[in-house]
Coordinates of C-alpha atoms and ligand atoms in Angstrom, one line a residue:
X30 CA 0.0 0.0 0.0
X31 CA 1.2 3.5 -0.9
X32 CA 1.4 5.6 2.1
X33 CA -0.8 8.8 2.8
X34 CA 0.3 11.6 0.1
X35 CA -1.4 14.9 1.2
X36 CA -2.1 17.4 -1.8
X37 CA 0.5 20.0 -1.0
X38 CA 1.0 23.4 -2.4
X39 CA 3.7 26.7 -2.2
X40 CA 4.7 29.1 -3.9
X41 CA 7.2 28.7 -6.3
X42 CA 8.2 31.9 -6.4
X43 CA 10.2 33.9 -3.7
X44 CA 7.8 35.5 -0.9
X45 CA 7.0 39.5 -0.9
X46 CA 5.7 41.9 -3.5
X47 CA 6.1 40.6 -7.0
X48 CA 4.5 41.6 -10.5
X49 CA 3.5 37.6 -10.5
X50 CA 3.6 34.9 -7.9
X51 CA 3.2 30.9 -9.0
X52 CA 1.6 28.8 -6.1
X53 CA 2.0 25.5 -7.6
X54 CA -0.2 22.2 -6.1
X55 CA 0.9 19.0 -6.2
X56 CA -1.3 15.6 -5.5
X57 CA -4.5 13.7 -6.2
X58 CA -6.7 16.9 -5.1
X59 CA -5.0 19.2 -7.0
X60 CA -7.1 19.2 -10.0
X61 CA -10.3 19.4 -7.7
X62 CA -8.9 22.1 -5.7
X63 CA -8.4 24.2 -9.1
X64 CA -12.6 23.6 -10.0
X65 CA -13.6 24.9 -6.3
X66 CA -11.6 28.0 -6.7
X67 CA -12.8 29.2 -10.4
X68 CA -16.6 28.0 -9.3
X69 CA -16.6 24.9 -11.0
X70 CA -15.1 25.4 -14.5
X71 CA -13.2 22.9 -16.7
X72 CA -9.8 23.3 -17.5
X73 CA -7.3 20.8 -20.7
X74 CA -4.5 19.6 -19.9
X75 CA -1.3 21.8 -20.8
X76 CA -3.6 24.8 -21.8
X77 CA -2.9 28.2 -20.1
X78 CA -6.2 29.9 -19.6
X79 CA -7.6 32.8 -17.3
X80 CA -9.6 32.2 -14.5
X81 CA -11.4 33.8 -11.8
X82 CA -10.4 32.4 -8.5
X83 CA -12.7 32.8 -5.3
X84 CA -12.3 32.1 -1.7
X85 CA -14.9 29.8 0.0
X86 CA -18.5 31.8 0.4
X87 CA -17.4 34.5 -1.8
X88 CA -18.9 36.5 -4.7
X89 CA -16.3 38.5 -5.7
X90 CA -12.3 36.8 -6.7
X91 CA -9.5 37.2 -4.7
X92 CA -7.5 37.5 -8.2
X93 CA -7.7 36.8 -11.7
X94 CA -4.8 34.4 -12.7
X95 CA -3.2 32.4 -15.7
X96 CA -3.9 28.9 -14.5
X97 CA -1.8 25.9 -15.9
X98 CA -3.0 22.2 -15.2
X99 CA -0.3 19.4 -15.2
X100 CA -2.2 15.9 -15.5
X101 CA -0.4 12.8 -14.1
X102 CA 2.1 11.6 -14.8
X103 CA 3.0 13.9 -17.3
X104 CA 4.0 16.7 -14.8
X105 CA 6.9 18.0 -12.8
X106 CA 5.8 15.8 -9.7
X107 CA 4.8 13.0 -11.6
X108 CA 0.9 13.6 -10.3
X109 CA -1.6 15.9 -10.9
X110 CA 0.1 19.4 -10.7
X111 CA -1.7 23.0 -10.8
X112 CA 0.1 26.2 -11.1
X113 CA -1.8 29.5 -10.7
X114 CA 0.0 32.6 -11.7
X115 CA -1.4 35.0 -9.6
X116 CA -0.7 38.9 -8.9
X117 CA 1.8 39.1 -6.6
X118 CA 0.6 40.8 -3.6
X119 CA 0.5 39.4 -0.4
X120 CA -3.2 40.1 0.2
X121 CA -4.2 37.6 -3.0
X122 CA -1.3 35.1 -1.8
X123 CA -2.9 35.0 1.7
X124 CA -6.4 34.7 0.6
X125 CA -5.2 31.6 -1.9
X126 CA -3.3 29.8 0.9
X127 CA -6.1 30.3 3.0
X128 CA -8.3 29.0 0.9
X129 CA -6.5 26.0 -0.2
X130 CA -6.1 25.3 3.6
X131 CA -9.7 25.6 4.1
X132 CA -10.1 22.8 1.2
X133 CA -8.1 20.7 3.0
X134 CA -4.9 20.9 1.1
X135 CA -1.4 20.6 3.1
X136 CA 1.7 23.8 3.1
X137 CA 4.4 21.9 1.4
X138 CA 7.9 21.3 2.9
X139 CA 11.1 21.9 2.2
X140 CA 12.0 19.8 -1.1
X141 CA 8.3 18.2 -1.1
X142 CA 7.9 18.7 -4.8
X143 CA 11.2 17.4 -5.7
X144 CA 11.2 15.1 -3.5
X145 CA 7.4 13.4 -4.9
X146 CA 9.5 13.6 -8.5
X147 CA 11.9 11.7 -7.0
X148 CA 9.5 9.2 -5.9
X149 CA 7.4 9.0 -9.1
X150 CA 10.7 7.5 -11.1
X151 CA 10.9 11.2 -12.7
X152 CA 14.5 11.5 -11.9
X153 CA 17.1 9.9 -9.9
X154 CA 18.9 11.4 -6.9
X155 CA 21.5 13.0 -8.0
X156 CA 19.4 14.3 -10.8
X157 CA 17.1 15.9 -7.8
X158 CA 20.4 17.4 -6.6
X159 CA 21.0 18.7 -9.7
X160 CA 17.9 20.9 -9.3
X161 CA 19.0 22.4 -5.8
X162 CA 21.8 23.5 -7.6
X163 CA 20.3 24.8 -10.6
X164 CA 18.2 27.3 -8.3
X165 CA 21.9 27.7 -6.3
X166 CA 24.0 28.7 -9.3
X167 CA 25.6 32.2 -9.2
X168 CA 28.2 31.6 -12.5
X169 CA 28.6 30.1 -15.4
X170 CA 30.7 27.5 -14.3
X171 CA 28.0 26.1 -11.5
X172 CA 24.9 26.6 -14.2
X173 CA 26.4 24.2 -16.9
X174 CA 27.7 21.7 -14.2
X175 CA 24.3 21.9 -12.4
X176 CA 22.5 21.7 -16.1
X177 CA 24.6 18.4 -17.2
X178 CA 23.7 16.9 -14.3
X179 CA 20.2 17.6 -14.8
X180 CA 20.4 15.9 -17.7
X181 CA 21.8 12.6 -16.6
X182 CA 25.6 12.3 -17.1
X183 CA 26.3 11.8 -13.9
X184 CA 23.6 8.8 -12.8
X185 CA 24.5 7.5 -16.3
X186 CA 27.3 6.7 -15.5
X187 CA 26.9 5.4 -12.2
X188 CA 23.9 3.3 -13.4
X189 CA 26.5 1.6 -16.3
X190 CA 28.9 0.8 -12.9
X191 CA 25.9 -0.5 -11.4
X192 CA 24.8 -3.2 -14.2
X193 CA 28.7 -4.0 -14.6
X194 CA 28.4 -4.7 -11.0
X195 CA 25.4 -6.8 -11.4
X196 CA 26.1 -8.6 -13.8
X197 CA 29.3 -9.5 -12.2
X198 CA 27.1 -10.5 -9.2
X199 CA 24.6 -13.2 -11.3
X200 CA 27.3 -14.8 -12.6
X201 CA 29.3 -15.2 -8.9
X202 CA 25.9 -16.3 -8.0
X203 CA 25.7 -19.4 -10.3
X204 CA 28.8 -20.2 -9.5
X205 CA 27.9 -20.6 -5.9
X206 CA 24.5 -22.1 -7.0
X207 CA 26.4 -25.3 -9.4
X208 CA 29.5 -25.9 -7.1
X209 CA 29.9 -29.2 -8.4
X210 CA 31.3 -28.5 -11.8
X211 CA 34.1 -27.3 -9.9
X212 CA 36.8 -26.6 -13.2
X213 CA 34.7 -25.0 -15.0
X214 CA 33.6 -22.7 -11.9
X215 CA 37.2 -22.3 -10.8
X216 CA 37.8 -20.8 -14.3
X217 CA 34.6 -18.5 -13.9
X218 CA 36.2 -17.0 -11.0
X219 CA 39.2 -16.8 -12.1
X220 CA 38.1 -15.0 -15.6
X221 CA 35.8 -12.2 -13.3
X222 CA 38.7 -11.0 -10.7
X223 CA 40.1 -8.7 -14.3
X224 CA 36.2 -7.6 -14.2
X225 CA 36.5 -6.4 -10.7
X226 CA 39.4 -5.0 -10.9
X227 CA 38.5 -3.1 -13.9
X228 CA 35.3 -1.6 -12.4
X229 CA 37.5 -0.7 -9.4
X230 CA 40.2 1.5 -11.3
X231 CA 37.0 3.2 -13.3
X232 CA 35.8 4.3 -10.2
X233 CA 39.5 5.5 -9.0
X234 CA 39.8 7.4 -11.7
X235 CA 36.7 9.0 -11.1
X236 CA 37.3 9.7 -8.0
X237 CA 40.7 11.3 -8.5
X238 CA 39.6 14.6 -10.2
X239 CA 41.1 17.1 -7.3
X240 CA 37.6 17.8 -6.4
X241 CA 36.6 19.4 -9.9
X242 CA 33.0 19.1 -9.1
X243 CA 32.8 19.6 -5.6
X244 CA 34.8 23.2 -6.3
X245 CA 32.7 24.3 -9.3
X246 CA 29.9 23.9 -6.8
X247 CA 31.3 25.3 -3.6
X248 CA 33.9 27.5 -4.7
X249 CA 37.9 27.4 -5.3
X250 CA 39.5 28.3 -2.2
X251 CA 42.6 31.2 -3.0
X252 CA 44.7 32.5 0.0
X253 CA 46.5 35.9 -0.4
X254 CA 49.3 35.3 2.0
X255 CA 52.4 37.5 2.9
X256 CA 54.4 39.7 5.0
X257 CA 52.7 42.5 6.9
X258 CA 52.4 45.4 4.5
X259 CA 53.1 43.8 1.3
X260 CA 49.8 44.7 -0.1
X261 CA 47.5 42.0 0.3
X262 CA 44.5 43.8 2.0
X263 CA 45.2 46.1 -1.1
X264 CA 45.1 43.4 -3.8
X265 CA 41.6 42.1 -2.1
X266 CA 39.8 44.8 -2.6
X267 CA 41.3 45.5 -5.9
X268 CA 40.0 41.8 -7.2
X269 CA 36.7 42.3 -5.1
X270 CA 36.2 45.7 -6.5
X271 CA 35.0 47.4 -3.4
X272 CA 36.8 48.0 -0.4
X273 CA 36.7 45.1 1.9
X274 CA 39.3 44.8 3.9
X275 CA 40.9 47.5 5.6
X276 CA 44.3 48.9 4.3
X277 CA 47.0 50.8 6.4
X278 CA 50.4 51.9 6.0
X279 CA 50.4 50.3 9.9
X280 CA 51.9 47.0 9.8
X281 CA 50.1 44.1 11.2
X282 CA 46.7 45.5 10.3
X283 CA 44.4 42.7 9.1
X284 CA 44.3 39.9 12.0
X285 CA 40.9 38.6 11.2
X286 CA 40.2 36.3 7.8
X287 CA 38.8 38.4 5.7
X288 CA 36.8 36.4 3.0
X289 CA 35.2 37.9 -0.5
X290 CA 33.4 35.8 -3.4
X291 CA 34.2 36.6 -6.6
X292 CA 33.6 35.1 -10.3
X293 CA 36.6 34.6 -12.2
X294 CA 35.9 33.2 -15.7
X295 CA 32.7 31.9 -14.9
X296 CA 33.9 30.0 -11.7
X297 CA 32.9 30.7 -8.2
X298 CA 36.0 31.5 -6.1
X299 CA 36.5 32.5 -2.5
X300 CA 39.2 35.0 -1.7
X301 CA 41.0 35.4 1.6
X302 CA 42.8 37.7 2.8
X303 CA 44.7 36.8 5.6
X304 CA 46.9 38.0 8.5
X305 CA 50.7 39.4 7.6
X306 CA 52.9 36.9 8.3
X307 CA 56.0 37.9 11.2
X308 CA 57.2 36.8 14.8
X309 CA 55.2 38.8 17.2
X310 CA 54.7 39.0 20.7
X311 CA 51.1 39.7 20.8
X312 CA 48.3 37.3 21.5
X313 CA 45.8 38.3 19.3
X314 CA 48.0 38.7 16.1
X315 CA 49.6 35.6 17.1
X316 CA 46.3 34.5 16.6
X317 CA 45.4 35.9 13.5
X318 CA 48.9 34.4 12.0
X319 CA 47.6 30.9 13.1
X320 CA 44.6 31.5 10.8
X321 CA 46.5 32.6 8.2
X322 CA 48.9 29.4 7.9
X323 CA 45.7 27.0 8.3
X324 CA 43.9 29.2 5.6
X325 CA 47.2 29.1 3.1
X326 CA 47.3 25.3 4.4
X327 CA 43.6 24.6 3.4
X328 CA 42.9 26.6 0.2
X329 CA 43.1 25.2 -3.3
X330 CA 45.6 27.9 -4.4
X331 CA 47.8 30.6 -2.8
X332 CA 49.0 34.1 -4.2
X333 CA 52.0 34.9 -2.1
X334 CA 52.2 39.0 -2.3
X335 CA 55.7 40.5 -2.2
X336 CA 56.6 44.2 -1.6
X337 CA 59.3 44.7 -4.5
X338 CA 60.4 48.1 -2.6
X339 CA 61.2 45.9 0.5
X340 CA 65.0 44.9 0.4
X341 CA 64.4 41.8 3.1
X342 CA 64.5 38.5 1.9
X343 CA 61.3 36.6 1.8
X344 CA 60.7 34.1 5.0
X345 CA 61.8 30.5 4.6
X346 CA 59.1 29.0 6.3
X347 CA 56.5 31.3 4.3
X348 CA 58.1 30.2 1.1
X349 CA 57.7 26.7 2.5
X350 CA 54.3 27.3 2.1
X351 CA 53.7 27.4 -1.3
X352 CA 53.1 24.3 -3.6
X353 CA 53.5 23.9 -7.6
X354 CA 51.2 26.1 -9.5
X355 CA 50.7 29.1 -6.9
X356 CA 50.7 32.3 -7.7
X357 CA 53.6 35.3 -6.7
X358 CA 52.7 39.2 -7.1
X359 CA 55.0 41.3 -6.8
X360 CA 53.4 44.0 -5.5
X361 CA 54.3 47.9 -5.4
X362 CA 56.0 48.1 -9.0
X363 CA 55.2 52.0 -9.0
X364 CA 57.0 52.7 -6.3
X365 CA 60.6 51.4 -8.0
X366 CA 62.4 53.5 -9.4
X367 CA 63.9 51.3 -12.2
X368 CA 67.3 51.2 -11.2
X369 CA 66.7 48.2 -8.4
X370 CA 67.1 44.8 -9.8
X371 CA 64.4 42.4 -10.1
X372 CA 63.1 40.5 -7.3
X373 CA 63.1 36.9 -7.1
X374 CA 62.2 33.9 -4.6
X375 CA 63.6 31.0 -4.0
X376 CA 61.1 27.9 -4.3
X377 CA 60.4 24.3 -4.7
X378 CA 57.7 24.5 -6.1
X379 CA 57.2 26.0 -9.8
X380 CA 55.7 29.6 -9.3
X381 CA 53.7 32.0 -11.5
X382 CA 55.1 35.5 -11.1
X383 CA 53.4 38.7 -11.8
X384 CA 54.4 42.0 -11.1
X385 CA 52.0 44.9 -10.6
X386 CA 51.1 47.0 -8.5
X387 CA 47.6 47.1 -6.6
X388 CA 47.2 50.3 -5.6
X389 CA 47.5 51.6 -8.5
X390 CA 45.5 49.3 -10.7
X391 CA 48.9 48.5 -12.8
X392 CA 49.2 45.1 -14.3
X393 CA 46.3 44.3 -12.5
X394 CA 44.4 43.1 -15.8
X395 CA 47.0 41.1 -16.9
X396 CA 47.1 39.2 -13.4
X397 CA 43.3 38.9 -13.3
X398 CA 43.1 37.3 -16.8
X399 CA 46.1 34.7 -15.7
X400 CA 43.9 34.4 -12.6
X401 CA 41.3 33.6 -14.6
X402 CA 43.6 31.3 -17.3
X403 CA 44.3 29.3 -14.2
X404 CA 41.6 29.0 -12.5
X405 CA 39.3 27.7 -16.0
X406 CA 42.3 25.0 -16.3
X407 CA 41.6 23.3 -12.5
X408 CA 37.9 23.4 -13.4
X409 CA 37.0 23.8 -16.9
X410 CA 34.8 21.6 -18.0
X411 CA 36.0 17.2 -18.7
X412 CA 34.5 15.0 -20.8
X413 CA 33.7 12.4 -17.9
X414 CA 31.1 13.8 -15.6
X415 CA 32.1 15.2 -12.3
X416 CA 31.2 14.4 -8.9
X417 CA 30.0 16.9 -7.3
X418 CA 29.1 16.2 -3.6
X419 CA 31.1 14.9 -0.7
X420 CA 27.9 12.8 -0.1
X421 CA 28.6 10.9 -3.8
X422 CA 32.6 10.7 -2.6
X423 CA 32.2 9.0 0.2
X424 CA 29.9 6.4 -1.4
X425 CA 32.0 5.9 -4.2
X426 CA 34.8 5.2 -1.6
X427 CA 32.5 2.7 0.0
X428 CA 32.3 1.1 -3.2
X429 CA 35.9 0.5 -4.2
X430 CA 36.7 -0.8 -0.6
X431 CA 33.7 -3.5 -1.1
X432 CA 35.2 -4.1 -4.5
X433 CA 39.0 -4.3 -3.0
X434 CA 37.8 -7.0 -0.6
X435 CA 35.6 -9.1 -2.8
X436 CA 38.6 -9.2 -5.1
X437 CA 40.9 -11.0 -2.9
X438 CA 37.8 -13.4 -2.1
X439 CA 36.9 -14.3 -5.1
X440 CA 38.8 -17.7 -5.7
X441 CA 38.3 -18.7 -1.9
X442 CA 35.7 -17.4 -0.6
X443 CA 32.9 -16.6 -3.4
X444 CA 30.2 -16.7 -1.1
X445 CA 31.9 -13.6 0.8
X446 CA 32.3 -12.2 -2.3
X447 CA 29.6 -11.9 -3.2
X448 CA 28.6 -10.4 -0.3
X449 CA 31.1 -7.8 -0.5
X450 CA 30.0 -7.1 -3.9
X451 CA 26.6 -6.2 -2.5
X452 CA 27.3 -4.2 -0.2
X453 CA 29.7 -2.5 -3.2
X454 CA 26.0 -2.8 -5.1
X455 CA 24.3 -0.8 -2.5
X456 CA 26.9 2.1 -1.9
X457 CA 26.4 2.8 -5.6
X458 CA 22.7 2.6 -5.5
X459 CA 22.7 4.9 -2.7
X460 CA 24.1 7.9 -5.2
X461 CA 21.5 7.9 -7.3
X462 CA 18.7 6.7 -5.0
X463 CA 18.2 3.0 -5.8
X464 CA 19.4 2.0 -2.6
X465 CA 18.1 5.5 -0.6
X466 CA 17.4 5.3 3.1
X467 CA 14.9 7.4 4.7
X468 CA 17.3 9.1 6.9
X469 CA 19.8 10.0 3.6
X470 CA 16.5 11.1 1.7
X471 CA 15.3 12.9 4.5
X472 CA 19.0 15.0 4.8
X473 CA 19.2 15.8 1.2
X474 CA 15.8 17.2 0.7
X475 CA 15.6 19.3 3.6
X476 CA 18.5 21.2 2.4
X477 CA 16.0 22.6 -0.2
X478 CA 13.9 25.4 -0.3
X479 CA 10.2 25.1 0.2
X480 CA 8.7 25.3 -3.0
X481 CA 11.6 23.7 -4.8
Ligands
LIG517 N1 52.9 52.5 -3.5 C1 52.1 51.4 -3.2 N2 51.6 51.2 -2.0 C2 50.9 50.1 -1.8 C3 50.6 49.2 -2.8 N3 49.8 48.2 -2.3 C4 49.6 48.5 -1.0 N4 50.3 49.7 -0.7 C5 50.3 50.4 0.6 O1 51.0 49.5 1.5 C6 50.4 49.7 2.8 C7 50.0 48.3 3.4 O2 48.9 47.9 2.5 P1 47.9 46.7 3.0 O3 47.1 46.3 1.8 O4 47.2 47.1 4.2 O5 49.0 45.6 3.3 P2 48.8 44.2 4.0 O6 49.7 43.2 3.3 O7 47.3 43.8 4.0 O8 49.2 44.4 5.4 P3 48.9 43.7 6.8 O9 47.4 43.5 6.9 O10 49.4 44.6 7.9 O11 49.6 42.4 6.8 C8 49.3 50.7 2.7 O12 49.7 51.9 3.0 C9 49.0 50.6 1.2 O13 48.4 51.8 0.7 C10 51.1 49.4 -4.1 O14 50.9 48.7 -5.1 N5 51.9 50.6 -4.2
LIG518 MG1 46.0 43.4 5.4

């Protein structure tokens, strides 16, 4: 028996004053509910038409709206779905939640409509995710990612692991089931360990993208690092185009992370400014230096920011620091006179160098478009899909352990193997939904919006 589905509705459309507002409804009544509200009329499927819409007991409409009707199961929801484009003034939304209230309909919650299409076989899981952060995007970068998943690459290709894996497990399965033609079942084995082990390096790969995905969706993490009054503060709010950090000619002035948001080539990236680095004596800028090293130590790429006018050497254990592919500016180019000869660091680790100079805006172009150049390489888009959840990473994890240990049970053990290649099953199936748990469907829903 199919448990209780109320007929829930929201607004699809953000709360407040609007020029239109949709209130979609979603469920068995939904179609009814439309009827009581325009006084019994009768409405096609997939038409738009006007309607007057009244309130229980009342002569006069709360609105006149464009009224769409969705019949099952060709709808978002996968049942019978109503959307009524109303005005959008809070009086006519109140007076059409009220009403719908009245008729016994149910305030939808976070995810609910998603959530039913999710149910009805309209899209898998990560499909559903896909949705979340469609509505999420803020570039261009997180839009197309979001859209291809939409679309199906990514449970694609986790469904084609999950027939390989099946299949795999039927055959392991008659092997265990006819144990007493024992050559030709040792062979059997023998000829699906490559199988397994293929699957396994598939998903490896997969899994070793650097977190392509997961950035494109949450950001790439940069860290302006330094010594105190080389310019970083300065170079923040010369990226982030308004003045977010405070600058002084007082060393040791930013103590506190300081983080912006900006979109370089199309990619969401989080800038940090971060605390100059130097031996100091007191506690709360000893402080601030500690969040600077674990913000440098944490984010996906660092700019180290030089003063060229400074004669010191750079510190060892700042240059320690930096890893292949980071970024040096060298900053304050307008203040040297020419005459000084260039700069340079000692490193490891193979550097980009730029010089400009921040304050004044020169070379800053130049730098941005590297910036930019860079960035597009770490996340551009692949051919492969990308993952982009840690949710999916730790699955997938799950899954090549599983496969690791049924590997080495195969020949031995294939009852265990089997086993093992279940549980690899279910990890996958737990991605896209096969395999979904109330408690994960139950996270990853309520991390929507109502209405969504
Ligand atoms: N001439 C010149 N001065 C600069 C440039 N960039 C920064 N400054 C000056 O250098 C001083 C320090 O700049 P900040 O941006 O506060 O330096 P910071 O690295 O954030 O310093 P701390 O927060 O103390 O670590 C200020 O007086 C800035 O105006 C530059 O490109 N040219
Ligand atoms: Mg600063």
């Amino acid at each position: 028996m199919t448990p209780y589905q109320p007929t829930i509705f929201a607004l699809a459309t953000p709360p407040g004053k609007s020029g239109l507002a949709v209130l979609r409804i979603s469920g068995k009544k939904a179609y009814a509910l439309l009827q009581t509200l325009s006084g019994g009329r009768d409405f096609t499927p997939r038409m738009a038409s006007v309607a007057a819409l009244y309130a229980a007991e009342q002569a006069t409409p709360f609105d006149t709206a464009l009224v769409l009707f969705f019949q099952a199961p060709a709808s978002f929801t996968g049942e019978d779905v109503v959307e009524l484009h109303l005005h959008g003034g809070p009086a006519i939304i109140e007076a059409a939640s009220a009403t719908l209230l009245a008729l016994g309909a149910e305030p939808a919650g976070p995810g609910d409509f998603t959530r039913r299409a999710f149910e009805n076989g309209k899209m898998d899981l990560v499909q559903a995710e896909a949705i979340a952060d469609l509505i999420d995007a803020q570039t261009r970068g997180q839009l197309e990612q979001a859209q291809r998943q939409l679309k199906g690459d990514l449970g694609e290709l986790y469904g084609t692991w999950r027939k390989a894996l099946t299949t795999i497990r039927a055959q392991i399965e008659a092997c265990i089931d006819f144990p007493e033609e024992e050559d030709v079942i040792n062979e059997a084995l023998t000829a699906l360990g490559p199988k397994v082990t293929s699957l396994t390096s598939q998903i490896h790969a997969h899994l070793q993208d650097h977190k392509r995905g997961e950035r494109v969706r949450e950001g790439l993490s940069i860290a302006l690092i330094g010594a105190v009054n080389a310019g970083k503060s300065t170079l923040l709010n010369a990226l982030a185009g308004e003045e977010a950090a405070i600058v002084s000619a007082e060393p040791g002035t930013t103590r506190d992370v300081v983080r912006v948001r900006l979109d370089l080539g199309g990619f969401l990236v989080e800038l940090a400014d971060t605390a100059g680095l130097r031996r100091s004596r007191h506690d709360i800028e000893k402080e601030g230096i500690k969040r600077a090293r674990a913000t440098a130590k944490n984010a996906d790429l660092r700019i180290l920011v030089v003063d060229s006018s400074d004669e010191e050497d750079c510190d060892a254990e700042v240059l320690s620091m930096l890893r292949d592919g980071d970024f040096v500016v060298f900053n304050k180019q307008d203040k040297l006179s020419g005459k000084e000869t260039k700069r340079v660091i000692q490193s490891a680790a193979k550097l980009q160098t730029h010089d400009l100079s921040a304050k004044e805006g020169q070379n800053i172009d130049n730098f941005v478009q590297a910036l930019e150049a860079h960035v597009t390489a770490l996340l551009g888009a692949q051919e492969s899909p990308s993952l982009t959840r840690a949710r999916h990473r730790l699955a997938l994890e799950e899954t090549c352990r599983a496969l690791s240990l049924a590997v080495q049970l195969l020949e031995d053990s294939p009852e265990l193997a089997g086993e093992h290649l279940r549980e690899a099953g279910a990890a996958l199936g737990q991605i896209t939904g096969e395999a979904g748990t109330e408690e994960v469907l139950g996270k990853i829903f309520s991390a929507f919006c109502i209405g969504k």
